[in-house]
Amino acid sequence: MARRLRYFTGPSDGLAILVTFFAKSTQFRELGKVGFVPTIFTINEPFMFGIPVVLNPSILIPYLLAPLVNYNIVYWTTYFGIMPRVTGVLLPWTMPPFINGYLATNGSWMAVLVQVVCLLVSMAIYYPFFKIMDNQNLKQEQALAENAS
């Protein structure tokens, strides 16, 4: 089962899209500019340590919940035959999402569609927690700007 689930979206891909495209705070917008391209290639350390996700209790719930929900989506779509099983091909770990699902299932567009669904579900799980952190950062930036002037 581990081989089947390995080729789908990572635990912080939804958060990376939210930070890159929907952030209002300067800190998150700049982090999105720096970290989005590496995240496409499954190098998510800029977000892990820039937000920070590591040792941050406010992001722990979605960080644990999003992969569990996505793994269940992938498992059950494979179990019911909606998506074909992976062929066992060994792809590089830096293969971008959507390409890796397509190649791992021997050219199945349904796998790409399942990856899109997993990414959207991940974004929905992260969104309320991201919004809280973004608003906190925005308030801090505004307070610093008022104190500086």
mmCIF file of C-alpha atoms in Angstrom:
data_model
loop_
_atom_site.group_PDB
_atom_site.id
_atom_site.type_symbol
_atom_site.label_atom_id
_atom_site.label_comp_id
_atom_site.label_asym_id
_atom_site.label_seq_id
_atom_site.Cartn_x
_atom_site.Cartn_y
_atom_site.Cartn_z
ATOM 1 C CA MET A 1 0.000 0.000 0.000
ATOM 2 C CA ALA A 2 2.881 2.384 0.678
ATOM 3 C CA ARG A 3 3.964 2.249 -2.938
ATOM 4 C CA ARG A 4 0.426 3.071 -4.055
ATOM 5 C CA LEU A 5 0.157 6.161 -1.883
ATOM 6 C CA ARG A 6 3.627 7.544 -2.352
ATOM 7 C CA TYR A 7 2.990 9.239 -5.694
ATOM 8 C CA PHE A 8 0.384 11.733 -4.583
ATOM 9 C CA THR A 9 0.409 15.250 -3.198
ATOM 10 C CA GLY A 10 2.643 15.983 -0.242
ATOM 11 C CA PRO A 11 1.551 17.028 3.226
ATOM 12 C CA SER A 12 2.147 20.723 2.681
ATOM 13 C CA ASP A 13 1.305 21.254 -1.003
ATOM 14 C CA GLY A 14 -2.091 22.779 -0.195
ATOM 15 C CA LEU A 15 -0.481 25.123 2.317
ATOM 16 C CA ALA A 16 2.133 26.158 -0.253
ATOM 17 C CA ILE A 17 -0.558 27.178 -2.741
ATOM 18 C CA LEU A 18 -2.465 29.118 -0.079
ATOM 19 C CA VAL A 19 0.645 30.956 1.094
ATOM 20 C CA THR A 20 1.788 31.740 -2.447
ATOM 21 C CA PHE A 21 -1.479 32.937 -3.962
ATOM 22 C CA PHE A 22 -3.811 33.963 -1.127
ATOM 23 C CA ALA A 23 -1.601 35.509 1.577
ATOM 24 C CA LYS A 24 -2.130 39.115 2.627
ATOM 25 C CA SER A 25 0.860 39.464 4.950
ATOM 26 C CA THR A 26 4.194 40.478 3.464
ATOM 27 C CA GLN A 27 6.024 37.680 5.259
ATOM 28 C CA PHE A 28 3.862 34.974 3.686
ATOM 29 C CA ARG A 29 3.861 36.595 0.236
ATOM 30 C CA GLU A 30 7.671 36.725 0.220
ATOM 31 C CA LEU A 31 7.851 33.160 1.504
ATOM 32 C CA GLY A 32 5.558 32.093 -1.329
ATOM 33 C CA LYS A 33 7.835 33.722 -3.884
ATOM 34 C CA VAL A 34 10.872 31.919 -2.498
ATOM 35 C CA GLY A 35 9.365 28.549 -1.664
ATOM 36 C CA PHE A 36 6.759 27.737 -4.303
ATOM 37 C CA VAL A 37 9.045 26.491 -7.087
ATOM 38 C CA PRO A 38 11.016 24.134 -4.795
ATOM 39 C CA THR A 39 7.701 22.822 -3.425
ATOM 40 C CA ILE A 40 6.667 21.814 -6.944
ATOM 41 C CA PHE A 41 9.650 19.461 -6.861
ATOM 42 C CA THR A 42 8.751 18.186 -3.347
ATOM 43 C CA ILE A 43 11.366 20.265 -1.573
ATOM 44 C CA ASN A 44 9.185 21.864 1.073
ATOM 45 C CA GLU A 45 11.744 23.011 3.644
ATOM 46 C CA PRO A 46 11.215 26.727 2.880
ATOM 47 C CA PHE A 47 7.600 26.369 4.045
ATOM 48 C CA MET A 48 8.373 23.930 6.844
ATOM 49 C CA PHE A 49 10.791 26.312 8.517
ATOM 50 C CA GLY A 50 9.611 29.651 7.083
ATOM 51 C CA ILE A 51 6.008 29.534 8.330
ATOM 52 C CA PRO A 52 7.100 27.623 10.649
ATOM 53 C CA VAL A 53 5.298 24.296 10.478
ATOM 54 C CA VAL A 54 7.885 22.654 12.712
ATOM 55 C CA LEU A 55 6.959 22.999 16.406
ATOM 56 C CA ASN A 56 3.910 25.136 15.601
ATOM 57 C CA PRO A 57 0.844 23.829 17.443
ATOM 58 C CA SER A 58 -1.557 25.989 15.407
ATOM 59 C CA ILE A 59 -0.690 24.164 12.173
ATOM 60 C CA LEU A 60 -0.283 20.686 13.680
ATOM 61 C CA ILE A 61 -3.919 19.642 13.163
ATOM 62 C CA PRO A 62 -4.081 20.279 9.393
ATOM 63 C CA TYR A 63 -0.532 19.001 8.904
ATOM 64 C CA LEU A 64 -1.572 15.645 10.332
ATOM 65 C CA LEU A 65 -5.135 15.613 8.989
ATOM 66 C CA ALA A 66 -4.520 16.528 5.320
ATOM 67 C CA PRO A 67 -2.279 13.530 4.492
ATOM 68 C CA LEU A 68 -4.613 11.132 6.302
ATOM 69 C CA VAL A 69 -7.618 12.329 4.336
ATOM 70 C CA ASN A 70 -5.671 12.289 1.068
ATOM 71 C CA TYR A 71 -4.354 8.792 1.674
ATOM 72 C CA ASN A 72 -7.897 7.606 2.294
ATOM 73 C CA ILE A 73 -9.098 9.236 -0.921
ATOM 74 C CA VAL A 74 -6.330 7.521 -2.883
ATOM 75 C CA TYR A 75 -6.850 4.183 -1.159
ATOM 76 C CA TRP A 76 -10.599 4.059 -1.697
ATOM 77 C CA THR A 77 -10.498 5.297 -5.288
ATOM 78 C CA THR A 78 -7.975 2.566 -6.022
ATOM 79 C CA TYR A 79 -9.931 -0.040 -4.076
ATOM 80 C CA PHE A 80 -13.159 0.669 -5.948
ATOM 81 C CA GLY A 81 -11.382 0.725 -9.314
ATOM 82 C CA ILE A 82 -11.949 4.413 -10.018
ATOM 83 C CA MET A 83 -8.210 4.903 -10.307
ATOM 84 C CA PRO A 84 -5.845 2.166 -11.527
ATOM 85 C CA ARG A 85 -3.141 0.757 -9.307
ATOM 86 C CA VAL A 86 0.379 2.037 -9.693
ATOM 87 C CA THR A 87 2.606 -0.053 -11.913
ATOM 88 C CA GLY A 88 5.550 -0.195 -9.515
ATOM 89 C CA VAL A 89 7.728 2.121 -11.575
ATOM 90 C CA LEU A 90 10.361 3.903 -9.500
ATOM 91 C CA LEU A 91 10.135 7.615 -10.162
ATOM 92 C CA PRO A 92 12.551 10.206 -8.770
ATOM 93 C CA TRP A 93 11.317 11.683 -5.496
ATOM 94 C CA THR A 94 11.505 15.179 -7.004
ATOM 95 C CA MET A 95 8.977 14.384 -9.742
ATOM 96 C CA PRO A 96 6.283 17.090 -9.684
ATOM 97 C CA PRO A 97 2.704 16.215 -8.767
ATOM 98 C CA PHE A 98 0.345 15.346 -11.619
ATOM 99 C CA ILE A 99 3.288 14.127 -13.709
ATOM 100 C CA ASN A 100 4.199 11.508 -11.113
ATOM 101 C CA GLY A 101 0.623 10.254 -10.802
ATOM 102 C CA TYR A 102 0.295 10.025 -14.560
ATOM 103 C CA LEU A 103 3.549 8.103 -14.943
ATOM 104 C CA ALA A 104 3.057 5.891 -11.872
ATOM 105 C CA THR A 105 -0.290 4.606 -13.160
ATOM 106 C CA ASN A 106 0.902 3.985 -16.718
ATOM 107 C CA GLY A 107 -0.718 7.056 -18.200
ATOM 108 C CA SER A 108 -4.025 7.261 -16.341
ATOM 109 C CA TRP A 109 -5.710 10.656 -16.405
ATOM 110 C CA MET A 110 -7.925 9.490 -13.557
ATOM 111 C CA ALA A 111 -4.836 9.465 -11.317
ATOM 112 C CA VAL A 112 -4.187 13.088 -12.235
ATOM 113 C CA LEU A 113 -7.806 13.934 -11.422
ATOM 114 C CA VAL A 114 -7.488 12.193 -8.034
ATOM 115 C CA GLN A 115 -4.347 14.236 -7.371
ATOM 116 C CA VAL A 116 -6.247 17.447 -8.164
ATOM 117 C CA VAL A 117 -9.007 16.398 -5.762
ATOM 118 C CA CYS A 118 -6.426 15.605 -3.072
ATOM 119 C CA LEU A 119 -4.798 19.003 -3.557
ATOM 120 C CA LEU A 120 -8.144 20.808 -3.286
ATOM 121 C CA VAL A 121 -9.071 18.835 -0.171
ATOM 122 C CA SER A 122 -5.691 19.648 1.348
ATOM 123 C CA MET A 123 -6.218 23.347 0.625
ATOM 124 C CA ALA A 124 -9.669 23.214 2.233
ATOM 125 C CA ILE A 125 -8.256 21.581 5.367
ATOM 126 C CA TYR A 126 -5.418 24.105 5.674
ATOM 127 C CA TYR A 127 -7.473 27.203 4.816
ATOM 128 C CA PRO A 128 -8.966 28.137 8.233
ATOM 129 C CA PHE A 129 -5.639 27.633 10.001
ATOM 130 C CA PHE A 130 -3.748 29.520 7.294
ATOM 131 C CA LYS A 131 -6.214 32.426 7.502
ATOM 132 C CA ILE A 132 -5.694 32.738 11.259
ATOM 133 C CA MET A 133 -1.901 32.771 10.898
ATOM 134 C CA ASP A 134 -2.026 35.186 7.961
ATOM 135 C CA ASN A 135 -4.255 37.622 9.874
ATOM 136 C CA GLN A 136 -1.947 37.435 12.908
ATOM 137 C CA ASN A 137 1.081 38.197 10.725
ATOM 138 C CA LEU A 138 -0.766 41.048 9.020
ATOM 139 C CA LYS A 139 -1.671 42.620 12.390
ATOM 140 C CA GLN A 140 1.934 42.316 13.561
ATOM 141 C CA GLU A 141 3.210 43.936 10.371
ATOM 142 C CA GLN A 142 0.708 46.794 10.724
ATOM 143 C CA ALA A 143 1.678 47.309 14.361
ATOM 144 C CA LEU A 144 5.359 47.411 13.431
ATOM 145 C CA ALA A 145 4.645 49.898 10.643
ATOM 146 C CA GLU A 146 2.707 52.160 13.042
ATOM 147 C CA ASN A 147 5.496 52.008 15.636
ATOM 148 C CA ALA A 148 8.117 52.796 12.998
ATOM 149 C CA SER A 149 6.313 55.933 11.821
#
